[in-house]
Structure formats: structure tokens, C-alpha cells
GROMACS .gro file of C-alpha atoms in nm:
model
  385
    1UNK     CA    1  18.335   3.239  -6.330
    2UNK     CA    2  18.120   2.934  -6.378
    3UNK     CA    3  17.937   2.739  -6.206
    4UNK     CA    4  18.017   2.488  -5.945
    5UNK     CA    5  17.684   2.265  -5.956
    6UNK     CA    6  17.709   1.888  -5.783
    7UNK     CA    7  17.392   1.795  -5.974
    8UNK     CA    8  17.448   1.939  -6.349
    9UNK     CA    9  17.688   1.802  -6.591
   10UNK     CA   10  17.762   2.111  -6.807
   11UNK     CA   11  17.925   1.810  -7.057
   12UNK     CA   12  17.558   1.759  -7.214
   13UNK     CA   13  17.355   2.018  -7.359
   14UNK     CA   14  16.979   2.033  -7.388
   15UNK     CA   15  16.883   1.864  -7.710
   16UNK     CA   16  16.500   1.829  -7.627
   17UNK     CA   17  16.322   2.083  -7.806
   18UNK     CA   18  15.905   2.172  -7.735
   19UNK     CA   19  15.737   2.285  -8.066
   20UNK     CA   20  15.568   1.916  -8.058
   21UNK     CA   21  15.463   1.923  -7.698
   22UNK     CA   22  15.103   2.103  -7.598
   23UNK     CA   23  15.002   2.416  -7.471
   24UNK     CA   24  14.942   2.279  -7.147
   25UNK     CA   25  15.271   2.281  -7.045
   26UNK     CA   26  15.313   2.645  -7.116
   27UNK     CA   27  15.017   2.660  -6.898
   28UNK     CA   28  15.268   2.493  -6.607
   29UNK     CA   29  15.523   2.756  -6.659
   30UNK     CA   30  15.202   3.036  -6.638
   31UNK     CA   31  14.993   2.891  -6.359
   32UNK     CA   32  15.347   2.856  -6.119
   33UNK     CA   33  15.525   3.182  -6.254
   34UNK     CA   34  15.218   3.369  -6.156
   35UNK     CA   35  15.137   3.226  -5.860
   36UNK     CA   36  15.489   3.325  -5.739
   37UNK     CA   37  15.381   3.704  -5.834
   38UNK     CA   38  15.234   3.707  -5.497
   39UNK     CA   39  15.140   4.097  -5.564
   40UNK     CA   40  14.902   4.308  -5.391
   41UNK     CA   41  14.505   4.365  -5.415
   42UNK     CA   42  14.353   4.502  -5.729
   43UNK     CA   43  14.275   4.416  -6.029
   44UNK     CA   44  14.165   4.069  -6.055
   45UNK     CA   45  14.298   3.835  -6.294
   46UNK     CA   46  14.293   3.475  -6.327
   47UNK     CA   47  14.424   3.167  -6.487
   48UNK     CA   48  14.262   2.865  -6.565
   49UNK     CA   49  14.463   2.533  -6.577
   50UNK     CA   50  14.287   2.231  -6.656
   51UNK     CA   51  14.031   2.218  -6.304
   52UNK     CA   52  14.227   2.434  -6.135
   53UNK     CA   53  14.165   2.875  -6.128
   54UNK     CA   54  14.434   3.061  -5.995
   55UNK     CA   55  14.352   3.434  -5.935
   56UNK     CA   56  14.640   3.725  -5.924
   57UNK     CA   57  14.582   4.059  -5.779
   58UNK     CA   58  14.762   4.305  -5.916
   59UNK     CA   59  14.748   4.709  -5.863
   60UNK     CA   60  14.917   4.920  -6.066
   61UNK     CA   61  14.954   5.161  -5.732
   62UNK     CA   62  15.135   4.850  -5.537
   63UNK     CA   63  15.466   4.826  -5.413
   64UNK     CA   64  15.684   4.513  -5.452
   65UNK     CA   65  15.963   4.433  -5.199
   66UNK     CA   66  16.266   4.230  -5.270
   67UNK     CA   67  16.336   4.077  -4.918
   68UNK     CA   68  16.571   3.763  -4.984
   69UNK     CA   69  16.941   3.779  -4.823
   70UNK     CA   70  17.113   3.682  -5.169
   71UNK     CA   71  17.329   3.934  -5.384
   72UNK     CA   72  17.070   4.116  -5.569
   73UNK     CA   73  17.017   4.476  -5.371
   74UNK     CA   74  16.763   4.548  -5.198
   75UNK     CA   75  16.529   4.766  -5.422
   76UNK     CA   76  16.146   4.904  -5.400
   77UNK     CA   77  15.962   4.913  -5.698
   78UNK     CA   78  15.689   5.084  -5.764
   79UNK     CA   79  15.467   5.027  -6.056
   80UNK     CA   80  15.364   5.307  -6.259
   81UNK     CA   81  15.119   5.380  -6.525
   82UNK     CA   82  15.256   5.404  -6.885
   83UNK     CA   83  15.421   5.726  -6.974
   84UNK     CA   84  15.210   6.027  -7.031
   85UNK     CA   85  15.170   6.085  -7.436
   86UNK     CA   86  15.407   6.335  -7.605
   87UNK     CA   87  15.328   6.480  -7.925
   88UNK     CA   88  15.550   6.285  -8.194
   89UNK     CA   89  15.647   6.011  -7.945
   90UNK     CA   90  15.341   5.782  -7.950
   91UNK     CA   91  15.523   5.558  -8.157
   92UNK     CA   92  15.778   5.484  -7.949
   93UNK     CA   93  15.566   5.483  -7.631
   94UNK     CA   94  15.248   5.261  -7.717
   95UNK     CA   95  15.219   4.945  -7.651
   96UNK     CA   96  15.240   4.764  -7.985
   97UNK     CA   97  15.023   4.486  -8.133
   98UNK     CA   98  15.154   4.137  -8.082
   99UNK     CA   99  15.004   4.035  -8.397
  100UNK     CA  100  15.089   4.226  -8.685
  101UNK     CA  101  15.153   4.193  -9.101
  102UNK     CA  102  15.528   4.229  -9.055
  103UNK     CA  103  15.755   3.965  -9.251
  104UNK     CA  104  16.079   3.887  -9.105
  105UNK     CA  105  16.280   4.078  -9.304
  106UNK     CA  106  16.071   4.428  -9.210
  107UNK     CA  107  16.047   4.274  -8.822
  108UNK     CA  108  16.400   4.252  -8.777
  109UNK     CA  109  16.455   4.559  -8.935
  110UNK     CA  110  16.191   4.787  -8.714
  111UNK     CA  111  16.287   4.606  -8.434
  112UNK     CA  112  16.655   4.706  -8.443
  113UNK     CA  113  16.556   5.062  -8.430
  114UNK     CA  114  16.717   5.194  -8.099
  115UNK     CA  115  16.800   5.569  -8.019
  116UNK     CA  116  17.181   5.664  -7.915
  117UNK     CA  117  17.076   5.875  -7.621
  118UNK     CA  118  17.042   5.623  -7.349
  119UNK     CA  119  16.858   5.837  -7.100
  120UNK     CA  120  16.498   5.837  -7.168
  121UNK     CA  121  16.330   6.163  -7.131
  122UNK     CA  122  16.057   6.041  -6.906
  123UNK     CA  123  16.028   5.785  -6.640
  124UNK     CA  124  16.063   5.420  -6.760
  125UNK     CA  125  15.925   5.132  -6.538
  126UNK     CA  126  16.198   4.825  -6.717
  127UNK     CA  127  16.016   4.536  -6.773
  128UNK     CA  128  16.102   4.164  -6.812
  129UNK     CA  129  15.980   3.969  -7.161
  130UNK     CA  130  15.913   3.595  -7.119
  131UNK     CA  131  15.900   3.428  -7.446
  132UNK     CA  132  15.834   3.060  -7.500
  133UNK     CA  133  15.811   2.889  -7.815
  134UNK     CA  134  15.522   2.626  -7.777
  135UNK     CA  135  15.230   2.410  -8.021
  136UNK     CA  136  14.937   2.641  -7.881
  137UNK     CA  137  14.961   2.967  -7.775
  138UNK     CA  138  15.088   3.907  -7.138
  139UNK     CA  139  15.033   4.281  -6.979
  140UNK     CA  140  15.126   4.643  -6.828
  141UNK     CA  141  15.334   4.657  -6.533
  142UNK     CA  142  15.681   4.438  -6.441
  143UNK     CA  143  15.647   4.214  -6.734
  144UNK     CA  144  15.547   4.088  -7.089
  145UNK     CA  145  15.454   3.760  -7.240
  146UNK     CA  146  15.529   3.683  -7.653
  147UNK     CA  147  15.444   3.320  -7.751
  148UNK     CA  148  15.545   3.186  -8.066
  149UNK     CA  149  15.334   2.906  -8.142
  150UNK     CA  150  15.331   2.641  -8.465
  151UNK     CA  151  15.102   2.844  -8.726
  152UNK     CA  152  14.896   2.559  -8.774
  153UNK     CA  153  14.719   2.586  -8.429
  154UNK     CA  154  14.360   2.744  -8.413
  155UNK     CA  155  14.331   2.741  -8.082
  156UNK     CA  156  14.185   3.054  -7.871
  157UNK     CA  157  14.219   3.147  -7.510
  158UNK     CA  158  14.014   3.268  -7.250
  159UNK     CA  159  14.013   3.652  -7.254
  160UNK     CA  160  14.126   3.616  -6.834
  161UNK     CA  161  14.404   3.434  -6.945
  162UNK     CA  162  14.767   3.570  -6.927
  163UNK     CA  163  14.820   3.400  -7.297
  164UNK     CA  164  14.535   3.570  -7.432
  165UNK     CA  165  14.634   3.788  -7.762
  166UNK     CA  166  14.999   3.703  -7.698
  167UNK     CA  167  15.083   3.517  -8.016
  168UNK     CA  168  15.312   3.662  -8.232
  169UNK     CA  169  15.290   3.583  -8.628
  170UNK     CA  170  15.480   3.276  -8.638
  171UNK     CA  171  15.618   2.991  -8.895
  172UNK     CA  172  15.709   2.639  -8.858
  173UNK     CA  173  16.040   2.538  -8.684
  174UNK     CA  174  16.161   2.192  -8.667
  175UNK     CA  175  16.351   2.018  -8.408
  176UNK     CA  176  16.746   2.043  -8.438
  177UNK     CA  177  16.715   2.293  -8.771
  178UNK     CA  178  16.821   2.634  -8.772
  179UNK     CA  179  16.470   2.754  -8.818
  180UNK     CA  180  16.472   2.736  -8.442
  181UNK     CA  181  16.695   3.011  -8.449
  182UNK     CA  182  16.508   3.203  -8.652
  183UNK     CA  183  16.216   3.168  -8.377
  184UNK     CA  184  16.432   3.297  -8.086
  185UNK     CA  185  16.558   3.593  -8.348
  186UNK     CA  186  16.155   3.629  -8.432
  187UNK     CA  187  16.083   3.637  -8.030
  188UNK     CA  188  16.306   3.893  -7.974
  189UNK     CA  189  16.217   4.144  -8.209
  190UNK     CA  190  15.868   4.146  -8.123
  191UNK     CA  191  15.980   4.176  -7.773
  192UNK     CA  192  16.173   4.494  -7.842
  193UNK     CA  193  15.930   4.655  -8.049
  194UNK     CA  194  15.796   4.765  -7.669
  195UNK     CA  195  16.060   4.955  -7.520
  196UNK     CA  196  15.967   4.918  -7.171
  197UNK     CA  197  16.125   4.535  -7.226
  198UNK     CA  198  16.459   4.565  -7.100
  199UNK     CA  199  16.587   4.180  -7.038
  200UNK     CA  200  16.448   3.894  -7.231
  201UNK     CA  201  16.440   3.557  -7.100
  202UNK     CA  202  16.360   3.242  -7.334
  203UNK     CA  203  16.171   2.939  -7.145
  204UNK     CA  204  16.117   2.599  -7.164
  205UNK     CA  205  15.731   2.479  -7.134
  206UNK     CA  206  15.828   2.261  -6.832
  207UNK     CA  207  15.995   2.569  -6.704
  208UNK     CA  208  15.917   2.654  -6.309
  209UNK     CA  209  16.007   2.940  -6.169
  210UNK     CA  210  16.280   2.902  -5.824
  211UNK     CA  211  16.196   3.223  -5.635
  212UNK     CA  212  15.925   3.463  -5.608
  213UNK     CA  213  15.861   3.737  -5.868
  214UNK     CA  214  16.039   3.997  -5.678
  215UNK     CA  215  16.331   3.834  -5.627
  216UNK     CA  216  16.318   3.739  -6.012
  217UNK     CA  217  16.299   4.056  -6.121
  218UNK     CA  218  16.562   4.259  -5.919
  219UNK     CA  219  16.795   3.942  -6.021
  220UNK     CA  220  16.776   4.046  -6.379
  221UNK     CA  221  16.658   4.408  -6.390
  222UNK     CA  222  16.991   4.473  -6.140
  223UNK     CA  223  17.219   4.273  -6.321
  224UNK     CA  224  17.581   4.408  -6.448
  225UNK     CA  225  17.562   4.102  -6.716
  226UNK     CA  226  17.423   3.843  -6.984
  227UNK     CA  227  17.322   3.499  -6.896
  228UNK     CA  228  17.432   3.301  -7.226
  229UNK     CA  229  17.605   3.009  -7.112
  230UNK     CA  230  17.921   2.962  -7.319
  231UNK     CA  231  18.232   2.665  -7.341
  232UNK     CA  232  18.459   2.539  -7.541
  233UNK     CA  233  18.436   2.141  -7.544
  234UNK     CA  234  18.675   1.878  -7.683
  235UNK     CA  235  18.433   1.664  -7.765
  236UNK     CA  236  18.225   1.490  -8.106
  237UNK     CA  237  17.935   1.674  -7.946
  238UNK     CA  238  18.073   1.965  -7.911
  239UNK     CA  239  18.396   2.080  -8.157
  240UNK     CA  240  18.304   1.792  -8.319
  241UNK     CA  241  18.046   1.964  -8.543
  242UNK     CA  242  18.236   2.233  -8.597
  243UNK     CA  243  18.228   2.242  -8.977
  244UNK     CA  244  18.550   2.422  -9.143
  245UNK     CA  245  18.340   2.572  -9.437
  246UNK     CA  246  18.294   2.838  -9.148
  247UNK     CA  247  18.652   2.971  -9.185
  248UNK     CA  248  18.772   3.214  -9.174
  249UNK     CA  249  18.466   3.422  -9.026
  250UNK     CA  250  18.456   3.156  -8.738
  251UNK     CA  251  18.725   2.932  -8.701
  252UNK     CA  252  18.756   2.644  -8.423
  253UNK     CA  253  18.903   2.841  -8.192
  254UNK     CA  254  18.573   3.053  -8.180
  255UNK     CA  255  18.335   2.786  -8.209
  256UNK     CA  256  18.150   2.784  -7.811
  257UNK     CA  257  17.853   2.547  -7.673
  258UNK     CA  258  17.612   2.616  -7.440
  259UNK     CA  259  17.197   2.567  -7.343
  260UNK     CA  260  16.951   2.722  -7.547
  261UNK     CA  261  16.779   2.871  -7.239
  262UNK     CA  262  16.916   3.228  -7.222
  263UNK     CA  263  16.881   3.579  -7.058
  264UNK     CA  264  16.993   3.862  -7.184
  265UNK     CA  265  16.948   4.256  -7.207
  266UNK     CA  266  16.813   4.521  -7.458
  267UNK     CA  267  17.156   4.557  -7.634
  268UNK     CA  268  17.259   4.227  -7.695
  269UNK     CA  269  16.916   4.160  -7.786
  270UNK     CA  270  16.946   4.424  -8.039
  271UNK     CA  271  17.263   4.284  -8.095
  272UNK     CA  272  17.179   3.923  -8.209
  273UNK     CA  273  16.819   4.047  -8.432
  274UNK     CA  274  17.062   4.243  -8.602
  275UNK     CA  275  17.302   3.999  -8.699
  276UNK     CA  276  17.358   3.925  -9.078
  277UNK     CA  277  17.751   3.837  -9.031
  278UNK     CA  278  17.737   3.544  -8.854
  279UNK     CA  279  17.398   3.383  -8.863
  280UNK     CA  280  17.437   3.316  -9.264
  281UNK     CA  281  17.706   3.106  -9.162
  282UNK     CA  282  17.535   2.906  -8.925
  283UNK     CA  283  17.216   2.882  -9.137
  284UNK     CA  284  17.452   2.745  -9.434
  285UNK     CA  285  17.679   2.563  -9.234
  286UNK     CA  286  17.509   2.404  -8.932
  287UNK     CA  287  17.278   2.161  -9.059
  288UNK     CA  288  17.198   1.825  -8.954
  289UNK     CA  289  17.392   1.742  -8.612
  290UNK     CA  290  17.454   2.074  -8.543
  291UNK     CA  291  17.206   2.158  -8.361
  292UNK     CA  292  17.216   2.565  -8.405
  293UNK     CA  293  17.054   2.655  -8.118
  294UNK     CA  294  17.320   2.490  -7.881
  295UNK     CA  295  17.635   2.662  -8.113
  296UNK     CA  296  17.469   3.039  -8.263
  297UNK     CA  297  17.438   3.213  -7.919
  298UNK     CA  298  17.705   3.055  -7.730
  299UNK     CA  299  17.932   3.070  -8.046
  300UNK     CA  300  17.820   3.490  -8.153
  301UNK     CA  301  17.814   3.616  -7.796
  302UNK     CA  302  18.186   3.498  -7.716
  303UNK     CA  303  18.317   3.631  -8.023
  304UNK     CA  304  18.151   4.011  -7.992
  305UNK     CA  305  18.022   4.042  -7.664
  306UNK     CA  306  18.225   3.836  -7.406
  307UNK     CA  307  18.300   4.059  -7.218
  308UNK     CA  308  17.992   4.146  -7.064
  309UNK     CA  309  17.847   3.758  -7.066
  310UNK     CA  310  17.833   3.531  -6.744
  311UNK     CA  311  17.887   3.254  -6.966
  312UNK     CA  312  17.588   3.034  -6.760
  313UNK     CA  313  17.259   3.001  -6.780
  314UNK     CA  314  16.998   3.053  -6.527
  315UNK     CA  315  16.769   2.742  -6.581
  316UNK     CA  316  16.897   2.442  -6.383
  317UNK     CA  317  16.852   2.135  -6.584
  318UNK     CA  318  16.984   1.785  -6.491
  319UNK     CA  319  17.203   1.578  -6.698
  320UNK     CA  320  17.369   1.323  -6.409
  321UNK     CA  321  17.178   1.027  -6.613
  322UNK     CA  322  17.376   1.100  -6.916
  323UNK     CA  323  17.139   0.994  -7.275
  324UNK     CA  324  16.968   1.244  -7.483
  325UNK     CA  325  16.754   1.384  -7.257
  326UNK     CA  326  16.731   1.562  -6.953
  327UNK     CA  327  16.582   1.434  -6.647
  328UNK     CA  328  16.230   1.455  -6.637
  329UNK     CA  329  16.136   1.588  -6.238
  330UNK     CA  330  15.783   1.349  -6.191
  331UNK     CA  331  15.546   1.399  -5.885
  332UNK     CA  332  15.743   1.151  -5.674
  333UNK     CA  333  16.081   1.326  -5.718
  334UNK     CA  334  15.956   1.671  -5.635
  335UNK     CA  335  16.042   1.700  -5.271
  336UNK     CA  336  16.176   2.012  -5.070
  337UNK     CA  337  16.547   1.854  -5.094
  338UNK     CA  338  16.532   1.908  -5.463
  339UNK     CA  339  16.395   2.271  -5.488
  340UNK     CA  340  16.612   2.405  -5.236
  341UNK     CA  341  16.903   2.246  -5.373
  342UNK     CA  342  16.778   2.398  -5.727
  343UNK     CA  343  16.745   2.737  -5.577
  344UNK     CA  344  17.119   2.729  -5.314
  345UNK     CA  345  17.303   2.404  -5.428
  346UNK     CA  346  17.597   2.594  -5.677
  347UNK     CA  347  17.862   2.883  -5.638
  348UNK     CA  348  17.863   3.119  -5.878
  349UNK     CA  349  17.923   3.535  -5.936
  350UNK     CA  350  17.642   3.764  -5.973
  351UNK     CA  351  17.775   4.136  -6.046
  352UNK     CA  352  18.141   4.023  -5.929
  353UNK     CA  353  18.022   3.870  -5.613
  354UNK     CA  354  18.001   3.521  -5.493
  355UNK     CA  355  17.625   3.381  -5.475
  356UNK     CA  356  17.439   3.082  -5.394
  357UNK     CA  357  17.139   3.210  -5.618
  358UNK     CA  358  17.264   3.057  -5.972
  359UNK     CA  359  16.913   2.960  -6.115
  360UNK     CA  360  16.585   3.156  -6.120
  361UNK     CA  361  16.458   2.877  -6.288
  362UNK     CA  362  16.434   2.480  -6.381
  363UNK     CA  363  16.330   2.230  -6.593
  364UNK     CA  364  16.207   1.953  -6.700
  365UNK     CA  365  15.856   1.967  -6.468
  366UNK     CA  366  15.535   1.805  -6.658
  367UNK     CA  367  15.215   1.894  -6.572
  368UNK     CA  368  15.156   1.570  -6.282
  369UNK     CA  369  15.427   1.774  -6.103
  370UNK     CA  370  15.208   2.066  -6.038
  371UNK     CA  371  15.015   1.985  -5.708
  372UNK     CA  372  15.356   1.860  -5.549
  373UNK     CA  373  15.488   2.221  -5.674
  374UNK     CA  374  15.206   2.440  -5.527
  375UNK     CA  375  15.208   2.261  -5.205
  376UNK     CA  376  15.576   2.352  -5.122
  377UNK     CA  377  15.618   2.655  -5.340
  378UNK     CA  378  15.386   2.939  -5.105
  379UNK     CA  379  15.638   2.897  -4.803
  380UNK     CA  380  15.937   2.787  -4.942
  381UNK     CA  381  15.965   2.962  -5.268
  382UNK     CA  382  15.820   3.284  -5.056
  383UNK     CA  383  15.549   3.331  -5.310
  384UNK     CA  384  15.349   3.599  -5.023
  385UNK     CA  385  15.642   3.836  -5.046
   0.00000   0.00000   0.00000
């Protein structure tokens, strides 16, 4: 079913892309996400951004409660240490190194290794990957961060940050070309290499986070399906750069739109690094005003793996002003109205159910937003739960 959203216009698609924009609005996305973590004493981490040190406590013996009244169960989970080692496994069990000698052609291929057997024979603790793909440029427990960054940047980060030695190898990528693709393909497959990662969720730098980290994680971790939106569009910006070299592997009928901003699981992430059908096509075939990363995803996933897709996205983004670009969500337009409408304002189906909780997440939010954020964010977004 999709959405029902007063605000969005599902008519325009992202076209703003972030390999030109700084590492300090990763940072944003970091210093909000993890604020919302809101996890019990232990270790001490912390996060600097620009003047201001956030510090997360996290203990790998806590207990994180999902406690909001929306669709996703109700679920404990406890974090566990990794996996004990078994003899011939430690391959498949170790955490691998972020940044390695791989080229893409032996990434993609190692990456798509999965076993058959789909029970594993010792306890798994799934974990979420975050990637972002950002100028500049993390960790055990519920989640993982990859960043692909432009190879250019020399940059370093503090050793207490959650960026630190989370860069994968990376090349240049260009706004609008497929090599964008080829970044979200490159993302993946270092995400899978760690088999813990079992849904993989590609963000925005002026990404915030809409609920609390419990709540985001038993959203996806519970969840029967993909988040790839998907439409078909008579429109010049949508069929309209359909090019008919494509037939008769994709024909018009096939050809889908949707936002770049996607979730999805283990298999369809194996799924779509694994791909040497379709992408060709798109790599030959969608140049210039094609904008791949708007067509490839929403295009592929319809065609193979509809079936289990939700065919919408879980990052709100507003398009009411029409133009190019989405709205940009400054300090003076941050108020309570907005978030809550972000977080309850659409109808939509999670696991065959109606919901009010459509979007775990929003954008655009620059870095002036961030005060306005943190004031309303620790009560309203239940970030102490």
C-alpha cells in the first residue's frame, strides 16, 4: 500500500546528491542518531561536534526496551558479546577491516558469499548498517557505521569518534552519474562482509533520526519487508528517460521511480551487489538525465523482488515547493508541529497492518538546525527510553 502523506509529493524525486557537501553534516546525522541511543551505563563514548561533546553509555550487558504503542512488537533485546570462536569459522565470525586492498570486482564477489542454511549455528545478535556517502569521513553491539567518502580527503578523526576507522576504500562519484550507483553497490558489500549486518539503511548527511534507537531498530530488525520506494510515473521526469536501447531486458512497462534513500535486508542486499543483468544496462543506458540512482533500485527491485518490497521509503522528505530541491528544514521551521507530523502525519502498512509510523527518518536538516533539534528531541522523540 503506499503512503498517504499531506506534506510529500511522491511526484518529485530527490535529485540533490551530498558527495560535495562536508563532513559536518554527517556529523548532524551522528551527533542526533546517537543521542537518540539513549542506552544504559558503561562504556563511555563520545562525540565531538563542532563545541559541542555528546557522551553515550553503552554496556554490552544492557537491555534495550521498545516501549512505543505503534505496530512494531514489543521485543527485549539483549546485547551480547560476539560469538565464541570455532575452529574453521573465524572467517566468517570476525569482525572485518573496513579498509582493505579489495578492488570492486573481488569486493563484490567476496561479499556475495552467503551460506544456504539459514539457521546459524550459534546465537546471532542482527545488527543494523548505516552507510552514508559523504566528502570526509562504527562498533559492536545493535549497529555498524561504513562511510564512503571522496578519496581525495585526508582528513582523520578523533579515535572517540563513532566515524573513526569507518571509511571504506572509496572512488570518486559524481552527481547524477551512475558512479553513484556503484557507491551504494560498494556500501553494501562492505556492509555484508560482517554477517551480524542484517538490514542496511542508506542516509542522507542532513538525515535526523524520528524516534529513539529502540524503536528504530525493532522497526527494521522485525520487519516482514523492503523499504525501496517504487512507481510508475507518466511523466518527462519519470518514463520520460526511459531510453528504449534497454529493450528487451527492461522495457517501459518495467521501468519504476523512486528516492534514493532505501532500506533493505541481507538478501536483497545480496541481491543487488550481485547483479550483472541489469546494472550493465543502466550503466550503458542511463546517462545524462537519468539520474540512475532514482531508476536502478526502484526499476531492479520491481522486476525480481516485488513481492516482498513496501514500495516506500522511510525518510520523509518535502517536495510541496515543487523546483529541484527539497525543502531545506532551517532553525526557524523546526518546531514540535513539524516533527510530530514527520513521525504520525501518513497512513501506511507495516507487516500487513495499518500504521501511523511511516518514517524513521527525515531530511533535509543543516547543521543551524541542531540546537532547535536537541531541545525537543529528549522528550518528544523519547530519546531516555
Amino acid at each position: 500500500m503506499m503512503m498517504n502523506n499531506k506534506k510529500q509529493s511522491h511526484l518529485g524525486i530527490p535529485s540533490v546528491k551530498f558527495f560535495s557537501v562536508p563532513l559536518q553534516y554527517v556529523n548532524l546525522f551522528a551527533f542526533f542518531l546517537f543521542f537518540a541511543i539513549g542506552l544504559t551505563p558503561g562504556v563511555l563514548l563520545s562525540l565531538q561536534f563542532k563545541n559541542v561533546t555528546l557522551n553515550l553509555l553503552v554496556n554490552n550487558d544492557s537491555l534495550i526496551s521498545f516501549s512505543s504503542s505503534s505496530n512494531p512488537p514489543q521485543q527485549t533485546i539483549a546485547l551480547q558479546p560476539l560469538p565464541p570462536k570455532h575452529e574453521g569459522l573465524e572467517e566468517f565470525l570476525g569482525l572485518p577491516e573496513v579498509m582493505h586492498e579489495m578492488n570492486d570486482e573481488q569486493l563484490l564477489w567476496r561479499a556475495s558469499m552467503s551460506p544456504k542454511i539459514q539457521e546459524f549455528p550459534f546465537k546471532l545478535v542482527p545488527k543494523v548498517a548505516f552507510m552514508f556517502l559523504a566528502r570526509g569521513p562504527g562498533n559492536e553491539g545493535l549497529y555498524s557505521i561504513y562511510v564512503h567518502s571522496n578519496p581525495s580527503y585526508n582528513g582523520s578523526d578523533p579515535e572517540d569518534s563513532v566515524f573513526h576507522g569507518r571509511r571504506i576504500p572509496s572512488q570518486e562519484v559524481e552527481w547524477g552519474k551512475v558512479n553513484m550507483i556503484e557507491a551504494e553497490r560498494r556500501l553494501l558489500a562492505n556492509a555484508l562482509l560482517d554477517i551480524s549486518n542484517q538490514r542496511f539503511v542508506l542516509l542522507s548527511e542532513t538525515c535526523i533520526p524520528l524516534f529513539n534507537f529502540s524503536t528504530v531498530y525493532n522497526y527494521l530488525i522485525n520487519s516482514t519487508q523492503n523499504f525501496v520506494e517504487s512507481y510508475d510515473l507518466e511523466s518527462p521526469v519519470a518514463r520520460g528517460r526511459y531510453d528504449k536501447e534497454m529493450q528487451p531486458l527492461i522495457t517501459i512497462q518495467d521501468w519504476r521511480k523512486g528516492s534514493q534513500w532505501f532500506e533493505m535486508d541481507r538478501d536483497l542486499a545480496l541481491e543487488v551487489i550481485s547483479d550483472k543483468t541489469y546494472f550493465p544496462v543502466f550503466q550503458e543506458y542511463c546517462t545524462g538525465e537519468c539520474y540512475s540512482d532514482e531508476h536502478y533500485l526502484p526499476t531492479f527491485v520491481n522486476m525480481k523482488f516485488g513481492e516482498n518490497n513496501s514500495r516506500r521509503t522511510l525518510t520523509y522528505v518535502d517536495w510541496s515547493k515543487g523546483g529541484p530541491h527539497p525543502m531545506s528544514f532551517f532553525r526557524d521551521l523546526v518546531t514540535v508541529e513539524l516533527l510530530e507530523m514527520m513521525r504520525s502525519g501518513s497512513n501506511c502498512e507495516y507487516n500487513g497492518k495499518n500504521t501511523t509510523i511511516c518514517y524513521l527518518f527525515a531530511r533535509k536538516f543543516p547543521p543551524q538546525a541542531l540546537d532547535r533539534l536537541l531541545e525537543f528531541a529528549p522528550k518528544l522523540m523519547q530519546f531516555n527510553q
